[in-house]
Amino acid sequence: MKRSTIDLWVGLFVAIGIAAVVFLSLKAANLTPQSADQTYTLYADFDNIGGLKVKAPIKEAGVVVGRVAAIQLDTKTYRARVTLMLDKQYTFSRDASAEILTAGLLGEQYIGLLQGGDPDELKAGEHITLTSSALVLEQLIGKFMTSFSGGNNSKASASAAQ
Amino acid sequence: MTELLLSPLRRLGHTTINAIWRLGFISRFLLAILRYSGQSLLRFNLTIREIYFAGVMSVIIVVVSGLFVGMVLGLQGYNTLSRFGSADALGALVALSLLRELGPVLAALLFSSRAGSAMTAEIGLMKATEQLDAMSVMAVNPIARVVAPRFWAGVISMPILAAMFNVMGIFGGYLIGVVMIGLDSGTFWSQMQNNVDLHYDVINGLIKSLCFGIAVTLIAVFEGYDATPTAAGVSAATTRTVVTSALVILAVDFVLTAFMF
């Protein structure tokens, strides 16, 4: 076969390969909102993050505004420090609150933000101070049980006093 | 009596020594290829020719297999996901299984049987007909002239073929999920885009296929170069190429997956 024909086919092959990679990164991976220059980071400390994972979505009013970038344990306070990577087009007030919620009954956990009323905005690197922890089912049941038996005890002591 | 006991032991020792010797030989062979790559890459049209025979000629089988694997993933994934009421996640399922595992692994398996076996047979036959010796006599280094261009052609072609496999697979999943079953096209793509990460999934998949390309092509050219120079020897070498490549691909895939994900 002539060399120019081979060159043409190989050129076509490589071009289609590059097009395939571009397609995968643009259409399948959606390159756009992940790059660092379009996001800013905030921090939030939680008492308990439950089953929150890195890359979990962050939602405000149900709209995804960012993703969890990292989760660490603060060795001074022994609370979980979550790094939030938020889209630059969304800013939040200084008294915004963050809570860990669950999508559906058994779904993945995500961070729900709630915008506050403070006119000052949170800047990159600052902390969200108002946080509420994930709901841990065992603790919830535990609380329910203690309050239940506590109620019984008070009733019993009341009847004993009579 | 003692001979009866000793001979299996002797055979075991011989097999072990042989295996280790071949491992050493293949490592030195890789070093030799890398050393003479400079010379051979200067005449890049040799490599381009091999890319044509190894890569371009494998496109049809890779594309068709990718399409069918994607369609099967679409059908099976839909059956299982709809049982849990989450058929919307079909796009993510198809894309993630293709990008992370099926694309690189299946493309490499196809490549090893389509192109790897041909490389082994070609180099083995060159050795059997003493063409490699003739080159050495003419002061042409057979590793630089014959082996290195094939090696680099395989290393370059493999990620491209894997990417094509992935694209065709996603297209196949789209055909089944959206066109045939009638899922919402927007949900299909947005689920995929929400769950696929460029670095974590796409780039890692390409790195995988690059590693497979190195492994498969190295095995293919080595088996050809190492073949017993007879008709039976070349056929045995070709068989060994396909079997060893398949096992090495799966083993390397396990190790890479354990490190990456």
CSV table of C-alpha atoms in Angstrom, one decimal:
chain,number,residue,atom,x,y,z
A,1,MET,CA,0.0,0.0,0.0
A,2,LYS,CA,1.2,3.5,-0.8
A,3,ARG,CA,2.7,5.5,2.1
A,4,SER,CA,0.4,8.5,1.7
A,5,THR,CA,-2.7,6.2,2.0
A,6,ILE,CA,-1.3,4.7,5.2
A,7,ASP,CA,-0.5,8.2,6.5
A,8,LEU,CA,-4.1,9.3,5.8
A,9,TRP,CA,-5.6,6.3,7.5
A,10,VAL,CA,-3.4,6.7,10.6
A,11,GLY,CA,-4.1,10.4,10.7
A,12,LEU,CA,-7.9,9.7,10.6
A,13,PHE,CA,-7.4,7.0,13.3
A,14,VAL,CA,-5.6,9.4,15.6
A,15,ALA,CA,-8.1,12.2,14.9
A,16,ILE,CA,-11.1,10.0,15.7
A,17,GLY,CA,-9.3,8.8,18.9
A,18,ILE,CA,-8.8,12.4,20.0
A,19,ALA,CA,-12.4,13.2,19.2
A,20,ALA,CA,-13.5,10.2,21.3
A,21,VAL,CA,-11.5,11.5,24.3
A,22,VAL,CA,-12.9,15.0,23.9
A,23,PHE,CA,-16.4,13.5,23.7
A,24,LEU,CA,-15.8,11.5,26.8
A,25,SER,CA,-14.5,14.5,28.8
A,26,LEU,CA,-17.1,16.9,27.6
A,27,LYS,CA,-20.3,14.9,27.2
A,28,ALA,CA,-19.8,12.1,29.6
A,29,ALA,CA,-17.7,13.7,32.3
A,30,ASN,CA,-19.1,17.3,31.9
A,31,LEU,CA,-15.8,19.0,32.3
A,32,THR,CA,-17.2,22.5,33.1
A,33,PRO,CA,-18.0,23.0,36.8
A,34,GLN,CA,-15.1,21.1,38.4
A,35,SER,CA,-12.2,23.3,37.5
A,36,ALA,CA,-10.7,25.2,40.4
A,37,ASP,CA,-11.0,28.7,39.0
A,38,GLN,CA,-14.8,28.5,38.9
A,39,THR,CA,-15.2,27.4,42.5
A,40,TYR,CA,-14.4,28.7,45.9
A,41,THR,CA,-14.0,26.8,49.2
A,42,LEU,CA,-15.8,27.1,52.5
A,43,TYR,CA,-15.4,25.1,55.6
A,44,ALA,CA,-18.0,23.7,58.0
A,45,ASP,CA,-17.5,21.8,61.2
A,46,PHE,CA,-19.9,19.1,62.2
A,47,ASP,CA,-20.3,17.1,65.4
A,48,ASN,CA,-21.1,14.0,63.4
A,49,ILE,CA,-21.2,13.6,59.6
A,50,GLY,CA,-22.9,10.3,59.6
A,51,GLY,CA,-22.3,8.7,56.2
A,52,LEU,CA,-21.3,11.8,54.2
A,53,LYS,CA,-18.8,11.0,51.5
A,54,VAL,CA,-16.3,13.1,49.5
A,55,LYS,CA,-18.0,14.4,46.3
A,56,ALA,CA,-21.4,14.4,47.9
A,57,PRO,CA,-23.6,17.2,46.5
A,58,ILE,CA,-24.2,20.5,48.3
A,59,LYS,CA,-27.7,21.8,47.7
A,60,GLU,CA,-29.5,25.1,48.3
A,61,ALA,CA,-33.3,24.8,47.8
A,62,GLY,CA,-32.7,21.5,46.1
A,63,VAL,CA,-30.3,23.0,43.5
A,64,VAL,CA,-26.8,21.5,43.4
A,65,VAL,CA,-24.4,24.4,44.1
A,66,GLY,CA,-21.2,22.5,44.8
A,67,ARG,CA,-19.6,19.4,46.1
A,68,VAL,CA,-17.8,18.1,49.2
A,69,ALA,CA,-14.1,18.3,48.4
A,70,ALA,CA,-12.6,16.8,51.6
A,71,ILE,CA,-13.5,15.5,55.1
A,72,GLN,CA,-11.0,15.6,57.9
A,73,LEU,CA,-11.0,15.2,61.7
A,74,ASP,CA,-10.0,18.4,63.5
A,75,THR,CA,-7.6,17.1,66.1
A,76,LYS,CA,-8.1,20.1,68.5
A,77,THR,CA,-11.9,20.0,68.7
A,78,TYR,CA,-12.5,16.5,67.6
A,79,ARG,CA,-15.2,17.6,65.2
A,80,ALA,CA,-15.4,16.7,61.5
A,81,ARG,CA,-14.1,19.5,59.2
A,82,VAL,CA,-15.8,19.4,55.8
A,83,THR,CA,-14.3,21.3,52.9
A,84,LEU,CA,-17.1,22.6,50.6
A,85,MET,CA,-16.3,23.4,47.0
A,86,LEU,CA,-19.0,25.8,45.8
A,87,ASP,CA,-19.7,27.3,42.4
A,88,LYS,CA,-18.5,30.9,42.2
A,89,GLN,CA,-21.8,32.2,40.9
A,90,TYR,CA,-23.5,31.4,44.2
A,91,THR,CA,-22.6,33.4,47.3
A,92,PHE,CA,-24.0,32.9,50.8
A,93,SER,CA,-24.5,35.3,53.7
A,94,ARG,CA,-22.5,35.1,56.9
A,95,ASP,CA,-25.3,33.5,58.9
A,96,ALA,CA,-26.0,30.8,56.4
A,97,SER,CA,-26.5,27.4,58.0
A,98,ALA,CA,-25.4,23.9,56.8
A,99,GLU,CA,-27.0,20.6,57.7
A,100,ILE,CA,-26.5,17.0,56.6
A,101,LEU,CA,-29.6,15.6,55.1
A,102,THR,CA,-30.5,12.3,53.4
A,103,ALA,CA,-32.0,12.0,50.0
A,104,GLY,CA,-35.0,9.7,50.5
A,105,LEU,CA,-35.2,7.1,53.2
A,106,LEU,CA,-32.0,5.2,52.3
A,107,GLY,CA,-30.4,7.5,49.8
A,108,GLU,CA,-27.0,9.2,49.8
A,109,GLN,CA,-26.3,11.9,52.3
A,110,TYR,CA,-25.8,15.5,51.1
A,111,ILE,CA,-25.2,18.9,52.6
A,112,GLY,CA,-28.2,21.3,52.6
A,113,LEU,CA,-27.4,25.0,52.8
A,114,LEU,CA,-29.9,27.5,54.1
A,115,GLN,CA,-29.3,31.1,53.2
A,116,GLY,CA,-29.5,33.6,56.1
A,117,GLY,CA,-30.4,37.3,56.3
A,118,ASP,CA,-27.0,38.9,56.9
A,119,PRO,CA,-26.0,41.4,54.2
A,120,ASP,CA,-22.3,40.4,54.5
A,121,GLU,CA,-21.2,37.5,52.3
A,122,LEU,CA,-19.0,34.5,53.2
A,123,LYS,CA,-15.7,34.8,51.5
A,124,ALA,CA,-13.5,31.9,50.3
A,125,GLY,CA,-11.8,30.1,53.1
A,126,GLU,CA,-14.3,31.1,55.8
A,127,HIS,CA,-16.3,28.9,58.1
A,128,ILE,CA,-20.0,28.3,58.2
A,129,THR,CA,-20.7,28.5,61.9
A,130,LEU,CA,-24.3,27.3,62.1
A,131,THR,CA,-24.2,23.5,61.4
A,132,SER,CA,-26.4,20.6,62.4
A,133,SER,CA,-25.2,17.1,62.3
A,134,ALA,CA,-26.4,14.0,60.4
A,135,LEU,CA,-29.2,12.1,61.8
A,136,VAL,CA,-27.8,8.8,63.2
A,137,LEU,CA,-30.6,6.3,63.4
A,138,GLU,CA,-29.2,4.5,66.5
A,139,GLN,CA,-28.9,7.7,68.4
A,140,LEU,CA,-32.4,8.7,67.4
A,141,ILE,CA,-33.7,5.4,68.7
A,142,GLY,CA,-31.6,5.7,71.8
A,143,LYS,CA,-33.0,9.1,72.6
A,144,PHE,CA,-36.5,7.9,71.9
A,145,MET,CA,-36.0,4.9,74.3
A,146,THR,CA,-34.6,7.0,77.1
A,147,SER,CA,-37.3,9.5,76.9
A,148,PHE,CA,-39.9,6.8,76.7
A,149,SER,CA,-38.5,4.9,79.8
A,150,GLY,CA,-37.9,8.3,81.5
A,151,GLY,CA,-41.6,9.1,81.1
A,152,ASN,CA,-42.5,5.7,82.6
A,153,ASN,CA,-40.2,6.4,85.6
A,154,SER,CA,-41.7,9.7,86.3
A,155,LYS,CA,-45.2,8.2,86.1
A,156,ALA,CA,-44.1,5.4,88.4
A,157,SER,CA,-42.6,7.8,91.0
A,158,ALA,CA,-45.7,9.9,90.8
A,159,SER,CA,-47.9,6.9,91.6
A,160,ALA,CA,-45.5,5.9,94.4
A,161,ALA,CA,-45.9,9.3,95.9
A,162,GLN,CA,-49.6,9.1,96.0
B,1,MET,CA,13.0,-45.7,43.2
B,2,THR,CA,14.9,-42.5,44.1
B,3,GLU,CA,14.7,-41.6,40.4
B,4,LEU,CA,10.9,-41.9,40.6
B,5,LEU,CA,10.9,-39.3,43.5
B,6,LEU,CA,13.5,-37.0,42.0
B,7,SER,CA,12.3,-36.6,38.5
B,8,PRO,CA,9.1,-34.7,39.3
B,9,LEU,CA,11.2,-32.4,41.6
B,10,ARG,CA,13.7,-31.9,38.9
B,11,ARG,CA,10.9,-31.0,36.5
B,12,LEU,CA,9.5,-28.5,39.0
B,13,GLY,CA,12.9,-26.9,39.4
B,14,HIS,CA,13.3,-26.7,35.6
B,15,THR,CA,9.9,-25.0,35.2
B,16,THR,CA,10.7,-22.5,38.0
B,17,ILE,CA,14.1,-21.7,36.6
B,18,ASN,CA,12.7,-21.4,33.1
B,19,ALA,CA,9.9,-19.0,34.3
B,20,ILE,CA,12.3,-16.8,36.1
B,21,TRP,CA,14.7,-16.8,33.2
B,22,ARG,CA,12.0,-15.7,30.9
B,23,LEU,CA,10.9,-12.9,33.3
B,24,GLY,CA,14.5,-11.7,33.3
B,25,PHE,CA,14.7,-11.9,29.6
B,26,ILE,CA,11.5,-10.0,29.0
B,27,SER,CA,12.7,-7.2,31.3
B,28,ARG,CA,16.0,-6.9,29.5
B,29,PHE,CA,14.1,-7.0,26.2
B,30,LEU,CA,12.0,-4.0,27.4
B,31,LEU,CA,15.1,-2.2,28.3
B,32,ALA,CA,16.6,-3.0,24.9
B,33,ILE,CA,13.5,-1.7,23.1
B,34,LEU,CA,13.6,1.5,25.1
B,35,ARG,CA,17.3,1.9,24.4
B,36,TYR,CA,16.8,1.6,20.6
B,37,SER,CA,13.5,3.5,20.5
B,38,GLY,CA,15.4,6.7,19.8
B,39,GLN,CA,16.8,5.3,16.6
B,40,SER,CA,13.5,3.9,15.5
B,41,LEU,CA,11.4,6.9,16.3
B,42,LEU,CA,13.7,9.0,14.2
B,43,ARG,CA,12.3,7.0,11.2
B,44,PHE,CA,8.7,7.6,12.4
B,45,ASN,CA,7.1,6.3,9.2
B,46,LEU,CA,8.0,2.8,10.3
B,47,THR,CA,5.9,3.3,13.4
B,48,ILE,CA,3.1,4.9,11.4
B,49,ARG,CA,3.0,1.8,9.2
B,50,GLU,CA,2.6,-0.4,12.2
B,51,ILE,CA,-0.1,1.9,13.7
B,52,TYR,CA,-1.9,1.3,10.5
B,53,PHE,CA,-1.7,-2.5,10.8
B,54,ALA,CA,-2.2,-2.8,14.5
B,55,GLY,CA,-4.5,0.1,15.3
B,56,VAL,CA,-6.5,1.1,12.2
B,57,MET,CA,-7.2,-2.5,11.2
B,58,SER,CA,-8.5,-3.2,14.7
B,59,VAL,CA,-11.0,-0.3,14.6
B,60,ILE,CA,-13.9,-2.3,13.1
B,61,ILE,CA,-13.8,-5.1,15.6
B,62,VAL,CA,-13.4,-2.7,18.5
B,63,VAL,CA,-16.2,-0.4,17.4
B,64,VAL,CA,-18.7,-3.2,16.7
B,65,SER,CA,-17.9,-4.9,20.0
B,66,GLY,CA,-18.2,-1.6,21.9
B,67,LEU,CA,-21.6,-1.0,20.4
B,68,PHE,CA,-22.9,-4.4,21.4
B,69,VAL,CA,-21.4,-4.3,24.8
B,70,GLY,CA,-23.0,-0.9,25.4
B,71,MET,CA,-26.4,-2.2,24.1
B,72,VAL,CA,-26.2,-5.3,26.4
B,73,LEU,CA,-25.3,-3.1,29.3
B,74,GLY,CA,-28.3,-0.9,28.5
B,75,LEU,CA,-30.7,-3.9,28.4
B,76,GLN,CA,-29.3,-5.7,31.5
B,77,GLY,CA,-28.9,-2.5,33.4
B,78,TYR,CA,-32.4,-1.4,32.7
B,79,ASN,CA,-33.8,-4.8,33.8
B,80,THR,CA,-32.1,-4.6,37.1
B,81,LEU,CA,-32.4,-0.9,37.8
B,82,SER,CA,-36.1,-0.7,37.0
B,83,ARG,CA,-36.7,-3.4,39.7
B,84,PHE,CA,-35.4,-0.8,42.2
B,85,GLY,CA,-37.2,2.1,40.6
B,86,SER,CA,-34.0,3.8,39.5
B,87,ALA,CA,-34.0,3.3,35.8
B,88,ASP,CA,-32.9,6.9,35.5
B,89,ALA,CA,-29.4,6.0,36.6
B,90,LEU,CA,-28.9,3.9,33.5
B,91,GLY,CA,-26.7,6.6,31.9
B,92,ALA,CA,-24.4,6.6,34.9
B,93,LEU,CA,-24.3,2.8,35.1
B,94,VAL,CA,-23.4,2.4,31.4
B,95,ALA,CA,-20.8,5.2,31.4
B,96,LEU,CA,-19.1,4.2,34.7
B,97,SER,CA,-18.8,0.5,33.9
B,98,LEU,CA,-17.4,1.3,30.4
B,99,LEU,CA,-15.0,4.0,31.4
B,100,ARG,CA,-13.6,2.3,34.5
B,101,GLU,CA,-13.5,-1.4,33.5
B,102,LEU,CA,-15.1,-2.7,30.4
B,103,GLY,CA,-13.7,-0.3,27.9
B,104,PRO,CA,-10.0,-0.6,28.7
B,105,VAL,CA,-10.1,-4.4,29.5
B,106,LEU,CA,-12.2,-5.6,26.5
B,107,ALA,CA,-10.5,-3.3,24.1
B,108,ALA,CA,-7.1,-4.7,25.3
B,109,LEU,CA,-8.4,-8.3,25.0
B,110,LEU,CA,-9.6,-7.7,21.5
B,111,PHE,CA,-6.4,-5.9,20.6
B,112,SER,CA,-4.2,-8.7,21.9
B,113,SER,CA,-6.1,-11.3,19.8
B,114,ARG,CA,-6.5,-9.1,16.7
B,115,ALA,CA,-3.1,-7.3,16.6
B,116,GLY,CA,-0.9,-9.0,19.2
B,117,SER,CA,-1.2,-12.4,17.7
B,118,ALA,CA,-0.4,-11.0,14.3
B,119,MET,CA,2.7,-9.3,15.6
B,120,THR,CA,4.0,-12.5,17.2
B,121,ALA,CA,3.4,-14.5,14.1
B,122,GLU,CA,5.1,-11.9,11.9
B,123,ILE,CA,8.2,-11.6,14.1
B,124,GLY,CA,8.3,-15.3,14.7
B,125,LEU,CA,8.1,-16.0,11.0
B,126,MET,CA,10.9,-13.4,10.3
B,127,LYS,CA,13.0,-15.3,12.8
B,128,ALA,CA,12.1,-18.7,11.3
B,129,THR,CA,13.1,-17.6,7.8
B,130,GLU,CA,16.3,-16.0,9.2
B,131,GLN,CA,15.3,-12.4,8.2
B,132,LEU,CA,16.3,-11.1,11.6
B,133,ASP,CA,19.7,-12.7,11.3
B,134,ALA,CA,20.0,-11.3,7.8
B,135,MET,CA,19.4,-7.8,9.3
B,136,SER,CA,22.0,-8.3,11.9
B,137,VAL,CA,24.5,-9.3,9.2
B,138,MET,CA,23.7,-6.1,7.3
B,139,ALA,CA,24.3,-4.1,10.6
B,140,VAL,CA,20.7,-3.3,10.9
B,141,ASN,CA,19.5,-3.7,14.5
B,142,PRO,CA,16.4,-5.9,14.3
B,143,ILE,CA,15.2,-4.5,17.6
B,144,ALA,CA,15.3,-1.0,16.3
B,145,ARG,CA,14.0,-1.9,12.9
B,146,VAL,CA,11.3,-4.5,13.6
B,147,VAL,CA,10.5,-4.7,17.3
B,148,ALA,CA,10.5,-1.0,18.6
B,149,PRO,CA,8.1,0.4,15.9
B,150,ARG,CA,5.6,-2.4,16.7
B,151,PHE,CA,5.9,-1.8,20.4
B,152,TRP,CA,5.3,2.0,20.1
B,153,ALA,CA,2.5,1.4,17.6
B,154,GLY,CA,0.7,-0.8,20.1
B,155,VAL,CA,1.3,1.6,23.0
B,156,ILE,CA,-0.1,4.5,20.9
B,157,SER,CA,-3.0,2.6,19.5
B,158,MET,CA,-4.3,1.1,22.7
B,159,PRO,CA,-5.7,4.2,24.5
B,160,ILE,CA,-7.2,5.4,21.2
B,161,LEU,CA,-9.0,2.1,20.6
B,162,ALA,CA,-10.2,2.1,24.3
B,163,ALA,CA,-11.6,5.6,23.9
B,164,MET,CA,-13.4,4.5,20.7
B,165,PHE,CA,-14.8,1.5,22.5
B,166,ASN,CA,-16.1,3.7,25.3
B,167,VAL,CA,-17.8,6.2,23.0
B,168,MET,CA,-19.4,3.4,21.0
B,169,GLY,CA,-20.5,1.7,24.2
B,170,ILE,CA,-22.1,4.8,25.6
B,171,PHE,CA,-23.8,5.3,22.2
B,172,GLY,CA,-25.1,1.7,22.4
B,173,GLY,CA,-26.4,2.3,25.9
B,174,TYR,CA,-28.1,5.5,24.6
B,175,LEU,CA,-29.7,3.6,21.7
B,176,ILE,CA,-31.2,1.0,24.0
B,177,GLY,CA,-32.0,3.3,26.9
B,178,VAL,CA,-33.4,6.3,25.1
B,179,VAL,CA,-34.3,5.2,21.6
B,180,MET,CA,-35.7,1.8,22.3
B,181,ILE,CA,-36.9,1.8,25.9
B,182,GLY,CA,-37.8,5.4,25.9
B,183,LEU,CA,-36.0,6.9,29.0
B,184,ASP,CA,-35.7,10.6,29.0
B,185,SER,CA,-32.7,11.7,27.0
B,186,GLY,CA,-31.9,14.6,29.3
B,187,THR,CA,-32.0,12.4,32.4
B,188,PHE,CA,-29.7,9.9,30.7
B,189,TRP,CA,-27.0,12.4,30.0
B,190,SER,CA,-27.4,14.5,33.2
B,191,GLN,CA,-27.2,11.4,35.4
B,192,MET,CA,-24.0,10.4,33.5
B,193,GLN,CA,-22.5,13.9,33.8
B,194,ASN,CA,-23.3,14.0,37.5
B,195,ASN,CA,-21.6,10.8,38.3
B,196,VAL,CA,-18.6,10.7,35.9
B,197,ASP,CA,-15.6,12.6,36.9
B,198,LEU,CA,-13.0,13.7,34.3
B,199,HIS,CA,-9.9,12.8,36.4
B,200,TYR,CA,-11.3,10.0,38.5
B,201,ASP,CA,-13.0,8.0,35.7
B,202,VAL,CA,-11.9,9.2,32.2
B,203,ILE,CA,-8.2,9.8,32.9
B,204,ASN,CA,-7.8,6.8,35.1
B,205,GLY,CA,-9.4,4.6,32.3
B,206,LEU,CA,-7.0,6.0,29.8
B,207,ILE,CA,-4.0,5.3,32.1
B,208,LYS,CA,-5.3,1.8,32.4
B,209,SER,CA,-5.5,1.3,28.7
B,210,LEU,CA,-2.0,2.7,28.3
B,211,CYS,CA,-0.7,0.1,30.8
B,212,PHE,CA,-2.5,-2.6,29.0
B,213,GLY,CA,-1.1,-1.4,25.7
B,214,ILE,CA,2.5,-1.6,27.1
B,215,ALA,CA,1.8,-5.1,28.6
B,216,VAL,CA,0.1,-6.6,25.5
B,217,THR,CA,2.5,-5.3,22.9
B,218,LEU,CA,5.6,-6.2,25.0
B,219,ILE,CA,4.3,-9.8,25.4
B,220,ALA,CA,3.4,-10.0,21.7
B,221,VAL,CA,6.8,-8.8,20.4
B,222,PHE,CA,8.7,-10.8,23.0
B,223,GLU,CA,6.9,-14.0,22.2
B,224,GLY,CA,7.6,-13.5,18.5
B,225,TYR,CA,11.3,-12.7,19.2
B,226,ASP,CA,11.6,-15.6,21.6
B,227,ALA,CA,9.7,-18.2,19.4
B,228,THR,CA,11.3,-21.4,18.4
B,229,PRO,CA,12.1,-20.8,14.7
B,230,THR,CA,9.9,-23.6,13.3
B,231,ALA,CA,6.3,-23.7,12.1
B,232,ALA,CA,5.2,-25.4,15.3
B,233,GLY,CA,7.2,-23.0,17.4
B,234,VAL,CA,5.6,-19.9,15.8
B,235,SER,CA,2.1,-21.3,16.3
B,236,ALA,CA,2.9,-22.2,19.9
B,237,ALA,CA,4.2,-18.6,20.4
B,238,THR,CA,1.1,-17.1,18.9
B,239,THR,CA,-1.1,-19.1,21.3
B,240,ARG,CA,1.1,-18.1,24.2
B,241,THR,CA,0.7,-14.5,23.3
B,242,VAL,CA,-3.1,-14.6,23.4
B,243,VAL,CA,-3.3,-16.6,26.6
B,244,THR,CA,-0.5,-14.7,28.5
B,245,SER,CA,-1.9,-11.3,27.4
B,246,ALA,CA,-5.4,-12.2,28.6
B,247,LEU,CA,-4.1,-13.3,32.0
B,248,VAL,CA,-1.7,-10.3,32.3
B,249,ILE,CA,-4.5,-7.9,31.3
B,250,LEU,CA,-6.8,-9.2,34.0
B,251,ALA,CA,-4.1,-9.3,36.7
B,252,VAL,CA,-2.8,-5.8,35.9
B,253,ASP,CA,-6.5,-4.6,35.8
B,254,PHE,CA,-7.0,-5.9,39.3
B,255,VAL,CA,-3.9,-4.2,40.7
B,256,LEU,CA,-4.7,-0.9,38.9
B,257,THR,CA,-8.3,-0.9,40.1
B,258,ALA,CA,-7.2,-1.6,43.7
B,259,PHE,CA,-4.9,1.4,43.5
B,260,MET,CA,-7.1,3.8,41.6
B,261,PHE,CA,-10.7,3.4,42.9
